[in-house]
PDB file of C-alpha atoms in Angstrom:
ATOM      1  CA  UNK Q   9       0.066  -0.009   0.094  1.00  0.00           C
ATOM      2  CA  UNK Q  10       3.086   2.371   0.437  1.00  0.00           C
ATOM      3  CA  UNK Q  11       5.395   3.659  -1.929  1.00  0.00           C
ATOM      4  CA  UNK Q  12       3.099   5.839  -3.945  1.00  0.00           C
ATOM      5  CA  UNK Q  13       2.441   9.313  -2.627  1.00  0.00           C
ATOM      6  CA  UNK Q  14       1.389  12.574  -4.077  1.00  0.00           C
ATOM      7  CA  UNK Q  15       2.867  15.321  -1.707  1.00  0.00           C
ATOM      8  CA  UNK Q  16       2.402  18.384  -4.046  1.00  0.00           C
ATOM      9  CA  UNK Q  17      -0.973  20.484  -4.234  1.00  0.00           C
ATOM     10  CA  UNK Q  18      -2.506  22.667  -6.875  1.00  0.00           C
ATOM     11  CA  UNK Q  19      -5.574  24.907  -6.137  1.00  0.00           C
ATOM     12  CA  UNK Q  20      -7.557  24.043  -9.187  1.00  0.00           C
ATOM     13  CA  UNK Q  21     -11.025  25.371 -10.072  1.00  0.00           C
ATOM     14  CA  UNK Q  22     -12.677  22.170  -8.836  1.00  0.00           C
ATOM     15  CA  UNK Q  23     -10.786  21.802  -5.452  1.00  0.00           C
ATOM     16  CA  UNK Q  24      -7.207  20.766  -4.480  1.00  0.00           C
ATOM     17  CA  UNK Q  25      -5.301  18.535  -6.751  1.00  0.00           C
ATOM     18  CA  UNK Q  26      -2.514  16.191  -5.370  1.00  0.00           C
ATOM     19  CA  UNK Q  27       0.357  15.668  -7.673  1.00  0.00           C
ATOM     20  CA  UNK Q  28       3.972  14.649  -8.059  1.00  0.00           C
ATOM     21  CA  UNK Q  29       6.857  14.887 -10.538  1.00  0.00           C
ATOM     22  CA  UNK Q  30       9.251  11.818 -10.991  1.00  0.00           C
ATOM     23  CA  UNK Q  31      12.550  11.670 -12.633  1.00  0.00           C
ATOM     24  CA  UNK Q  32      15.025  14.197 -13.997  1.00  0.00           C
ATOM     25  CA  UNK Q  33      13.570  17.739 -14.232  1.00  0.00           C
ATOM     26  CA  UNK Q  34      15.761  18.367 -17.159  1.00  0.00           C
ATOM     27  CA  UNK Q  35      14.363  15.497 -19.254  1.00  0.00           C
ATOM     28  CA  UNK Q  36      11.423  15.767 -21.648  1.00  0.00           C
ATOM     29  CA  UNK Q  37       8.026  16.057 -19.705  1.00  0.00           C
ATOM     30  CA  UNK Q  38       5.500  13.217 -19.912  1.00  0.00           C
ATOM     31  CA  UNK Q  39       2.029  13.785 -18.163  1.00  0.00           C
ATOM     32  CA  UNK Q  40      -0.095  10.706 -17.167  1.00  0.00           C
ATOM     33  CA  UNK Q  41      -3.847  11.014 -16.920  1.00  0.00           C
ATOM     34  CA  UNK Q  42      -5.842   8.273 -15.071  1.00  0.00           C
ATOM     35  CA  UNK Q  43      -9.428   7.114 -15.519  1.00  0.00           C
ATOM     36  CA  UNK Q  44     -12.434   6.427 -13.478  1.00  0.00           C
ATOM     37  CA  UNK Q  45     -12.912   5.211 -11.010  1.00  0.00           C
ATOM     38  CA  UNK Q  46      -9.411   4.973 -10.524  1.00  0.00           C
ATOM     39  CA  UNK Q  47      -6.179   7.261  -9.517  1.00  0.00           C
ATOM     40  CA  UNK Q  48      -2.635   7.818 -10.451  1.00  0.00           C
ATOM     41  CA  UNK Q  49      -1.841   4.734  -8.412  1.00  0.00           C
ATOM     42  CA  UNK Q  50      -2.677   2.643 -11.904  1.00  0.00           C
ATOM     43  CA  UNK Q  51       0.331   4.286 -13.477  1.00  0.00           C
ATOM     44  CA  UNK Q  52       2.974   3.657 -10.772  1.00  0.00           C
ATOM     45  CA  UNK Q  53       4.780   0.937 -12.714  1.00  0.00           C
ATOM     46  CA  UNK Q  54       4.611   2.700 -16.159  1.00  0.00           C
ATOM     47  CA  UNK Q  55       5.508   5.881 -14.448  1.00  0.00           C
ATOM     48  CA  UNK Q  56       8.688   4.662 -12.744  1.00  0.00           C
ATOM     49  CA  UNK Q  57       9.708   2.972 -16.118  1.00  0.00           C
ATOM     50  CA  UNK Q  58       9.438   5.976 -18.051  1.00  0.00           C
ATOM     51  CA  UNK Q  59      11.611   8.015 -15.398  1.00  0.00           C
ATOM     52  CA  UNK Q  60      14.705   6.301 -17.064  1.00  0.00           C
ATOM     53  CA  UNK Q  61      14.257   8.751 -20.141  1.00  0.00           C
ATOM     54  CA  UNK Q  62      11.566  11.339 -19.095  1.00  0.00           C
ATOM     55  CA  UNK Q  63      10.285  13.650 -16.282  1.00  0.00           C
ATOM     56  CA  UNK Q  64       6.994  12.329 -15.389  1.00  0.00           C
ATOM     57  CA  UNK Q  65       3.937  14.047 -14.000  1.00  0.00           C
ATOM     58  CA  UNK Q  66       1.170  12.325 -12.295  1.00  0.00           C
ATOM     59  CA  UNK Q  67      -1.895  13.727 -10.687  1.00  0.00           C
ATOM     60  CA  UNK Q  68      -5.325  12.567  -9.128  1.00  0.00           C
ATOM     61  CA  UNK Q  69      -8.184  14.457 -10.592  1.00  0.00           C
ATOM     62  CA  UNK Q  70     -10.281  16.467  -8.171  1.00  0.00           C
ATOM     63  CA  UNK Q  71     -12.865  14.003  -6.732  1.00  0.00           C
ATOM     64  CA  UNK Q  72     -10.372  10.916  -7.019  1.00  0.00           C
ATOM     65  CA  UNK Q  73      -7.484   9.543  -4.992  1.00  0.00           C
ATOM     66  CA  UNK Q  74      -5.979  11.642  -2.724  1.00  0.00           C
ATOM     67  CA  UNK Q  75      -7.365  14.950  -4.216  1.00  0.00           C
ATOM     68  CA  UNK Q  76     -10.176  16.998  -2.822  1.00  0.00           C
ATOM     69  CA  UNK Q  77     -13.644  15.321  -2.537  1.00  0.00           C
ATOM     70  CA  UNK Q  78     -16.548  17.500  -1.367  1.00  0.00           C
ATOM     71  CA  UNK Q  79     -20.249  17.575  -1.699  1.00  0.00           C
ATOM     72  CA  UNK Q  80     -21.406  19.663  -4.603  1.00  0.00           C
ATOM     73  CA  UNK Q  81     -17.925  19.294  -6.186  1.00  0.00           C
ATOM     74  CA  UNK Q  82     -17.959  19.582  -9.997  1.00  0.00           C
ATOM     75  CA  UNK Q  83     -16.141  16.634 -11.234  1.00  0.00           C
ATOM     76  CA  UNK Q  84     -17.574  16.331 -14.718  1.00  0.00           C
ATOM     77  CA  UNK Q  85     -15.501  15.725 -17.822  1.00  0.00           C
ATOM     78  CA  UNK Q  86     -15.872  19.560 -18.581  1.00  0.00           C
ATOM     79  CA  UNK Q  87     -14.277  20.378 -15.156  1.00  0.00           C
ATOM     80  CA  UNK Q  88     -11.453  18.039 -15.409  1.00  0.00           C
ATOM     81  CA  UNK Q  89     -10.687  19.348 -18.953  1.00  0.00           C
ATOM     82  CA  UNK Q  90     -10.427  22.833 -17.422  1.00  0.00           C
ATOM     83  CA  UNK Q  91      -8.245  21.631 -14.426  1.00  0.00           C
ATOM     84  CA  UNK Q  92      -5.856  19.711 -16.811  1.00  0.00           C
ATOM     85  CA  UNK Q  93      -5.359  22.997 -18.933  1.00  0.00           C
ATOM     86  CA  UNK Q  94      -4.906  24.825 -15.578  1.00  0.00           C
ATOM     87  CA  UNK Q  95      -2.272  22.405 -14.326  1.00  0.00           C
ATOM     88  CA  UNK Q  96      -0.415  22.515 -17.536  1.00  0.00           C
ATOM     89  CA  UNK Q  97      -0.046  26.152 -17.134  1.00  0.00           C
ATOM     90  CA  UNK Q  98       1.042  25.751 -13.568  1.00  0.00           C
ATOM     91  CA  UNK Q  99       3.691  23.266 -14.517  1.00  0.00           C
ATOM     92  CA  UNK Q 100       4.848  25.457 -17.341  1.00  0.00           C
ATOM     93  CA  UNK Q 101       4.475  22.722 -19.870  1.00  0.00           C
ATOM     94  CA  UNK Q 102       3.674  24.255 -23.188  1.00  0.00           C
ATOM     95  CA  UNK Q 103       3.948  20.861 -25.263  1.00  0.00           C
ATOM     96  CA  UNK Q 104       4.329  17.818 -23.126  1.00  0.00           C
ATOM     97  CA  UNK Q 105       3.953  14.057 -24.203  1.00  0.00           C
ATOM     98  CA  UNK Q 106       0.817  12.819 -22.812  1.00  0.00           C
ATOM     99  CA  UNK Q 107      -0.641   9.272 -22.135  1.00  0.00           C
ATOM    100  CA  UNK Q 108      -4.254   9.272 -21.039  1.00  0.00           C
ATOM    101  CA  UNK Q 109      -6.475   6.385 -19.995  1.00  0.00           C
ATOM    102  CA  UNK Q 110     -10.113   5.885 -20.161  1.00  0.00           C
ATOM    103  CA  UNK Q 111     -11.933   9.134 -18.740  1.00  0.00           C
ATOM    104  CA  UNK Q 112      -8.571  10.640 -18.726  1.00  0.00           C
ATOM    105  CA  UNK Q 113      -8.613  10.319 -22.590  1.00  0.00           C
ATOM    106  CA  UNK Q 114     -11.723  12.361 -22.817  1.00  0.00           C
ATOM    107  CA  UNK Q 115     -10.121  14.971 -20.454  1.00  0.00           C
ATOM    108  CA  UNK Q 116      -6.930  15.223 -22.509  1.00  0.00           C
ATOM    109  CA  UNK Q 117      -9.050  15.412 -25.689  1.00  0.00           C
ATOM    110  CA  UNK Q 118     -11.301  18.093 -24.329  1.00  0.00           C
ATOM    111  CA  UNK Q 119      -8.203  20.111 -23.134  1.00  0.00           C
ATOM    112  CA  UNK Q 120      -6.687  19.805 -26.575  1.00  0.00           C
ATOM    113  CA  UNK Q 121      -9.759  20.542 -28.661  1.00  0.00           C
ATOM    114  CA  UNK Q 122     -11.721  22.989 -26.528  1.00  0.00           C
ATOM    115  CA  UNK Q 123      -9.029  24.811 -24.269  1.00  0.00           C
ATOM    116  CA  UNK Q 124      -5.915  24.968 -26.825  1.00  0.00           C
ATOM    117  CA  UNK Q 125      -3.664  22.557 -24.837  1.00  0.00           C
ATOM    118  CA  UNK Q 126      -0.734  21.357 -27.053  1.00  0.00           C
ATOM    119  CA  UNK Q 127       0.866  18.091 -26.942  1.00  0.00           C
ATOM    120  CA  UNK Q 128       3.981  16.851 -28.519  1.00  0.00           C
ATOM    121  CA  UNK Q 129       2.644  13.415 -28.893  1.00  0.00           C
ATOM    122  CA  UNK Q 130      -0.640  11.671 -27.396  1.00  0.00           C
ATOM    123  CA  UNK Q 131      -1.251   8.271 -26.385  1.00  0.00           C
ATOM    124  CA  UNK Q 132      -4.878   7.234 -25.811  1.00  0.00           C
ATOM    125  CA  UNK Q 133      -5.264   4.076 -23.692  1.00  0.00           C
ATOM    126  CA  UNK Q 134      -8.755   2.420 -23.921  1.00  0.00           C
ATOM    127  CA  UNK Q 135     -10.254   6.112 -23.872  1.00  0.00           C
ATOM    128  CA  UNK Q 136     -13.804   7.142 -23.116  1.00  0.00           C
ATOM    129  CA  UNK Q 137     -14.083   8.987 -26.585  1.00  0.00           C
ATOM    130  CA  UNK Q 138     -16.821   7.482 -28.697  1.00  0.00           C
ATOM    131  CA  UNK Q 139     -20.761   7.321 -28.199  1.00  0.00           C
ATOM    132  CA  UNK Q 140     -22.363   5.109 -26.805  1.00  0.00           C
ATOM    133  CA  UNK Q 141     -20.264   4.615 -23.463  1.00  0.00           C
ATOM    134  CA  UNK Q 142     -21.160   3.495 -19.939  1.00  0.00           C
ATOM    135  CA  UNK Q 143     -22.160  -0.009 -19.085  1.00  0.00           C
ATOM    136  CA  UNK Q 144     -25.812  -0.712 -18.008  1.00  0.00           C
ATOM    137  CA  UNK Q 145     -24.575  -0.629 -14.220  1.00  0.00           C
ATOM    138  CA  UNK Q 146     -22.924   2.719 -14.891  1.00  0.00           C
ATOM    139  CA  UNK Q 147     -26.149   4.185 -16.197  1.00  0.00           C
ATOM    140  CA  UNK Q 148     -28.232   2.535 -13.446  1.00  0.00           C
ATOM    141  CA  UNK Q 149     -25.994   4.178 -10.876  1.00  0.00           C
ATOM    142  CA  UNK Q 150     -25.816   7.518 -12.605  1.00  0.00           C
ATOM    143  CA  UNK Q 151     -29.646   7.629 -12.744  1.00  0.00           C
ATOM    144  CA  UNK Q 152     -30.027   6.870  -8.944  1.00  0.00           C
ATOM    145  CA  UNK Q 153     -26.834   8.208  -7.351  1.00  0.00           C
ATOM    146  CA  UNK Q 154     -28.661   9.535  -4.190  1.00  0.00           C
ATOM    147  CA  UNK Q 155     -30.169   6.023  -3.480  1.00  0.00           C
ATOM    148  CA  UNK Q 156     -26.723   4.402  -3.863  1.00  0.00           C
ATOM    149  CA  UNK Q 157     -25.231   6.763  -1.741  1.00  0.00           C
ATOM    150  CA  UNK Q 158     -27.274   5.349   1.051  1.00  0.00           C
ATOM    151  CA  UNK Q 159     -26.045   1.850   0.766  1.00  0.00           C
ATOM    152  CA  UNK Q 160     -24.692   0.284   4.000  1.00  0.00           C
ATOM    153  CA  UNK Q 161     -20.739   0.537   4.192  1.00  0.00           C
ATOM    154  CA  UNK Q 162     -20.244  -3.269   3.778  1.00  0.00           C
ATOM    155  CA  UNK Q 163     -22.485  -3.444   0.714  1.00  0.00           C
ATOM    156  CA  UNK Q 164     -21.103  -0.121  -0.786  1.00  0.00           C
ATOM    157  CA  UNK Q 165     -17.552  -1.832  -0.287  1.00  0.00           C
ATOM    158  CA  UNK Q 166     -18.528  -5.048  -2.268  1.00  0.00           C
ATOM    159  CA  UNK Q 167     -19.985  -3.176  -5.021  1.00  0.00           C
ATOM    160  CA  UNK Q 168     -16.909  -0.917  -5.697  1.00  0.00           C
ATOM    161  CA  UNK Q 169     -14.504  -4.019  -5.197  1.00  0.00           C
ATOM    162  CA  UNK Q 170     -16.566  -5.907  -7.646  1.00  0.00           C
ATOM    163  CA  UNK Q 171     -16.898  -3.031 -10.093  1.00  0.00           C
ATOM    164  CA  UNK Q 172     -13.043  -2.206 -10.096  1.00  0.00           C
ATOM    165  CA  UNK Q 173     -12.351  -5.787 -10.368  1.00  0.00           C
ATOM    166  CA  UNK Q 174     -14.100  -6.069 -13.692  1.00  0.00           C
ATOM    167  CA  UNK Q 175     -11.937  -3.736 -15.434  1.00  0.00           C
ATOM    168  CA  UNK Q 176      -8.971  -6.323 -15.358  1.00  0.00           C
ATOM    169  CA  UNK Q 177      -8.731  -9.276 -17.896  1.00  0.00           C
ATOM    170  CA  UNK Q 178      -6.590 -11.529 -15.699  1.00  0.00           C
ATOM    171  CA  UNK Q 179      -7.691 -10.028 -12.360  1.00  0.00           C
ATOM    172  CA  UNK Q 180      -6.079  -7.691  -9.876  1.00  0.00           C
ATOM    173  CA  UNK Q 181      -3.914  -8.531  -7.061  1.00  0.00           C
ATOM    174  CA  UNK Q 182      -5.589  -8.251  -3.575  1.00  0.00           C
ATOM    175  CA  UNK Q 183      -3.170  -5.443  -2.607  1.00  0.00           C
ATOM    176  CA  UNK Q 184      -3.892  -3.385  -5.830  1.00  0.00           C
ATOM    177  CA  UNK Q 185      -7.538  -3.712  -5.447  1.00  0.00           C
ATOM    178  CA  UNK Q 186      -7.489  -2.588  -1.750  1.00  0.00           C
ATOM    179  CA  UNK Q 187      -5.507   0.469  -2.924  1.00  0.00           C
ATOM    180  CA  UNK Q 188      -7.895   1.319  -5.810  1.00  0.00           C
ATOM    181  CA  UNK Q 189     -11.000   0.763  -3.519  1.00  0.00           C
ATOM    182  CA  UNK Q 190      -9.610   2.616  -0.494  1.00  0.00           C
ATOM    183  CA  UNK Q 191     -10.349   6.106  -1.615  1.00  0.00           C
ATOM    184  CA  UNK Q 192     -14.006   5.466  -2.059  1.00  0.00           C
ATOM    185  CA  UNK Q 193     -14.884   4.119   1.368  1.00  0.00           C
ATOM    186  CA  UNK Q 194     -16.178   6.015   4.263  1.00  0.00           C
ATOM    187  CA  UNK Q 195     -16.715   9.698   4.418  1.00  0.00           C
ATOM    188  CA  UNK Q 196     -16.412  11.570   1.753  1.00  0.00           C
ATOM    189  CA  UNK Q 197     -15.442   8.644  -0.417  1.00  0.00           C
ATOM    190  CA  UNK Q 198     -18.707   6.847  -0.556  1.00  0.00           C
ATOM    191  CA  UNK Q 199     -20.549   9.938  -1.849  1.00  0.00           C
ATOM    192  CA  UNK Q 200     -17.648  10.883  -4.101  1.00  0.00           C
ATOM    193  CA  UNK Q 201     -17.865   7.509  -5.847  1.00  0.00           C
ATOM    194  CA  UNK Q 202     -21.540   7.939  -6.949  1.00  0.00           C
ATOM    195  CA  UNK Q 203     -21.100  11.694  -7.553  1.00  0.00           C
ATOM    196  CA  UNK Q 204     -18.463  10.993 -10.219  1.00  0.00           C
ATOM    197  CA  UNK Q 205     -20.687   8.454 -11.811  1.00  0.00           C
ATOM    198  CA  UNK Q 206     -23.778  10.722 -11.880  1.00  0.00           C
ATOM    199  CA  UNK Q 207     -21.624  13.560 -13.520  1.00  0.00           C
ATOM    200  CA  UNK Q 208     -20.228  11.335 -16.213  1.00  0.00           C
ATOM    201  CA  UNK Q 209     -22.414  12.760 -18.978  1.00  0.00           C
ATOM    202  CA  UNK Q 210     -22.002  11.537 -22.616  1.00  0.00           C
ATOM    203  CA  UNK Q 211     -22.696  15.041 -23.844  1.00  0.00           C
ATOM    204  CA  UNK Q 212     -19.183  16.006 -22.916  1.00  0.00           C
ATOM    205  CA  UNK Q 213     -17.808  13.616 -25.499  1.00  0.00           C
ATOM    206  CA  UNK Q 214     -20.632  14.274 -27.976  1.00  0.00           C
ATOM    207  CA  UNK Q 215     -19.397  17.945 -27.937  1.00  0.00           C
ATOM    208  CA  UNK Q 216     -15.897  16.987 -29.284  1.00  0.00           C
ATOM    209  CA  UNK Q 217     -16.537  13.636 -31.353  1.00  0.00           C
ATOM    210  CA  UNK Q 218     -17.016  15.538 -34.571  1.00  0.00           C
ATOM    211  CA  UNK Q 219     -13.621  17.354 -33.963  1.00  0.00           C
ATOM    212  CA  UNK Q 220     -11.225  14.365 -33.841  1.00  0.00           C
ATOM    213  CA  UNK Q 221     -10.110  15.125 -37.316  1.00  0.00           C
ATOM    214  CA  UNK Q 222      -8.749  18.321 -36.230  1.00  0.00           C
ATOM    215  CA  UNK Q 223      -6.082  16.676 -33.577  1.00  0.00           C
ATOM    216  CA  UNK Q 224      -2.928  18.198 -34.371  1.00  0.00           C
ATOM    217  CA  UNK Q 225      -0.200  15.863 -32.601  1.00  0.00           C
ATOM    218  CA  UNK Q 226       0.658  12.430 -33.618  1.00  0.00           C
ATOM    219  CA  UNK Q 227      -1.603   9.895 -31.901  1.00  0.00           C
ATOM    220  CA  UNK Q 228      -1.173   6.349 -30.730  1.00  0.00           C
ATOM    221  CA  UNK Q 229      -4.276   4.388 -29.568  1.00  0.00           C
ATOM    222  CA  UNK Q 230      -3.500   1.405 -27.415  1.00  0.00           C
ATOM    223  CA  UNK Q 231      -6.343  -1.090 -26.522  1.00  0.00           C
ATOM    224  CA  UNK Q 232      -6.701  -4.146 -24.378  1.00  0.00           C
ATOM    225  CA  UNK Q 233      -8.251  -6.949 -26.670  1.00  0.00           C
ATOM    226  CA  UNK Q 234     -10.168  -8.425 -23.597  1.00  0.00           C
ATOM    227  CA  UNK Q 235     -11.549  -5.046 -22.579  1.00  0.00           C
ATOM    228  CA  UNK Q 236     -15.043  -5.752 -21.481  1.00  0.00           C
ATOM    229  CA  UNK Q 237     -15.873  -2.140 -20.563  1.00  0.00           C
ATOM    230  CA  UNK Q 238     -15.312  -0.464 -23.921  1.00  0.00           C
ATOM    231  CA  UNK Q 239     -15.092  -2.899 -26.746  1.00  0.00           C
ATOM    232  CA  UNK Q 240     -12.001  -3.197 -29.073  1.00  0.00           C
ATOM    233  CA  UNK Q 241     -14.041  -2.219 -31.958  1.00  0.00           C
ATOM    234  CA  UNK Q 242     -14.029   1.450 -30.429  1.00  0.00           C
ATOM    235  CA  UNK Q 243     -10.362   1.358 -30.793  1.00  0.00           C
ATOM    236  CA  UNK Q 244     -10.384   0.638 -34.514  1.00  0.00           C
ATOM    237  CA  UNK Q 245     -13.142   3.210 -35.094  1.00  0.00           C
ATOM    238  CA  UNK Q 246     -11.229   6.074 -33.030  1.00  0.00           C
ATOM    239  CA  UNK Q 247      -7.870   5.441 -34.670  1.00  0.00           C
ATOM    240  CA  UNK Q 248      -9.669   5.566 -38.170  1.00  0.00           C
ATOM    241  CA  UNK Q 249     -11.162   9.013 -37.024  1.00  0.00           C
ATOM    242  CA  UNK Q 250      -7.842  10.714 -36.101  1.00  0.00           C
ATOM    243  CA  UNK Q 251      -5.595  11.598 -39.021  1.00  0.00           C
ATOM    244  CA  UNK Q 252      -2.482   9.490 -39.016  1.00  0.00           C
ATOM    245  CA  UNK Q 253      -3.140   7.804 -35.834  1.00  0.00           C
ATOM    246  CA  UNK Q 254      -1.687   4.166 -35.072  1.00  0.00           C
ATOM    247  CA  UNK Q 255      -3.434   1.507 -33.288  1.00  0.00           C
ATOM    248  CA  UNK Q 256      -1.761  -1.135 -31.008  1.00  0.00           C
ATOM    249  CA  UNK Q 257      -3.763  -3.991 -29.504  1.00  0.00           C
ATOM    250  CA  UNK Q 258      -2.579  -5.712 -26.334  1.00  0.00           C
ATOM    251  CA  UNK Q 259      -3.600  -9.287 -26.253  1.00  0.00           C
ATOM    252  CA  UNK Q 260      -5.108 -10.612 -22.904  1.00  0.00           C
ATOM    253  CA  UNK Q 261      -5.335  -7.114 -21.502  1.00  0.00           C
ATOM    254  CA  UNK Q 262      -8.768  -5.820 -20.095  1.00  0.00           C
ATOM    255  CA  UNK Q 263      -9.661  -2.230 -19.770  1.00  0.00           C
ATOM    256  CA  UNK Q 264      -7.207  -1.638 -16.962  1.00  0.00           C
ATOM    257  CA  UNK Q 265      -4.106  -1.977 -19.251  1.00  0.00           C
ATOM    258  CA  UNK Q 266      -1.778  -0.564 -17.052  1.00  0.00           C
ATOM    259  CA  UNK Q 267      -2.250  -3.498 -14.509  1.00  0.00           C
ATOM    260  CA  UNK Q 268      -2.877  -6.227 -16.960  1.00  0.00           C
ATOM    261  CA  UNK Q 269      -0.087  -5.664 -19.553  1.00  0.00           C
ATOM    262  CA  UNK Q 270       2.353  -3.009 -17.998  1.00  0.00           C
ATOM    263  CA  UNK Q 271       5.495  -4.101 -19.840  1.00  0.00           C
ATOM    264  CA  UNK Q 272       3.860  -4.113 -23.115  1.00  0.00           C
ATOM    265  CA  UNK Q 273       2.040  -0.845 -22.747  1.00  0.00           C
ATOM    266  CA  UNK Q 274       5.521   0.797 -21.595  1.00  0.00           C
ATOM    267  CA  UNK Q 275       7.080  -0.590 -24.596  1.00  0.00           C
ATOM    268  CA  UNK Q 276       4.489   0.694 -26.959  1.00  0.00           C
ATOM    269  CA  UNK Q 277       4.676   4.163 -25.446  1.00  0.00           C
ATOM    270  CA  UNK Q 278       8.438   4.262 -25.576  1.00  0.00           C
ATOM    271  CA  UNK Q 279       8.461   3.135 -29.267  1.00  0.00           C
ATOM    272  CA  UNK Q 280       6.085   5.658 -30.080  1.00  0.00           C
ATOM    273  CA  UNK Q 281       7.813   8.574 -28.220  1.00  0.00           C
ATOM    274  CA  UNK Q 282      10.949   7.569 -30.075  1.00  0.00           C
TER     275      UNK Q 282
END
């Protein structure tokens, strides 16, 4: 459970963001974006491997992981895209390399297309990008978040663990599952878990989906072939919509590629970054 800390803070427009920079400050910068319902912890192996050649920025989005969680907080894709743009300015990064997973993919795309964030290269890992998205469970919870928030703690814990487990193809190690579940337990975690689902509105990707042909940096789309959350067909479709995009499929990996195939994903990212 130890060994992954985010000691630095940034006062973003949606609450305090916890972040960390790893590696040589003089090396080219790489920024990693996590998805939902995860945190930067899922990037720990890839991040440490990348520090051999890059300075690596990791952060927990507002409402996730170690960052601020509060009732009434805006944790939508719109808010996260703004916060990411703010963070890039705070870090003084004008054109970093970016690797974004799941919900983080939509955040990176919104920051680029709507807020003018520039990237040298962009890697999208099983991103939330094309409609329709959201499992039947996701939609059920999103429509009744106020009911689910009242679940007894033991039932809530079991639900969150089962949900997070389903993101992995081969399955998560118990200690990894514990770490990914922990932020969502107790107060304010339980409310924050259902809040982020309730605010995950497809209109935020509908708003940019028709503009993927405008994406300027070179793009690599990586996809776990065993992804049960977002089918691999979406990877083929997304790569076809982005000019010049490459597609790399990772056999045996589920939606949580960083846990299922970290070495293969790291190799693909390093090759693409050149």
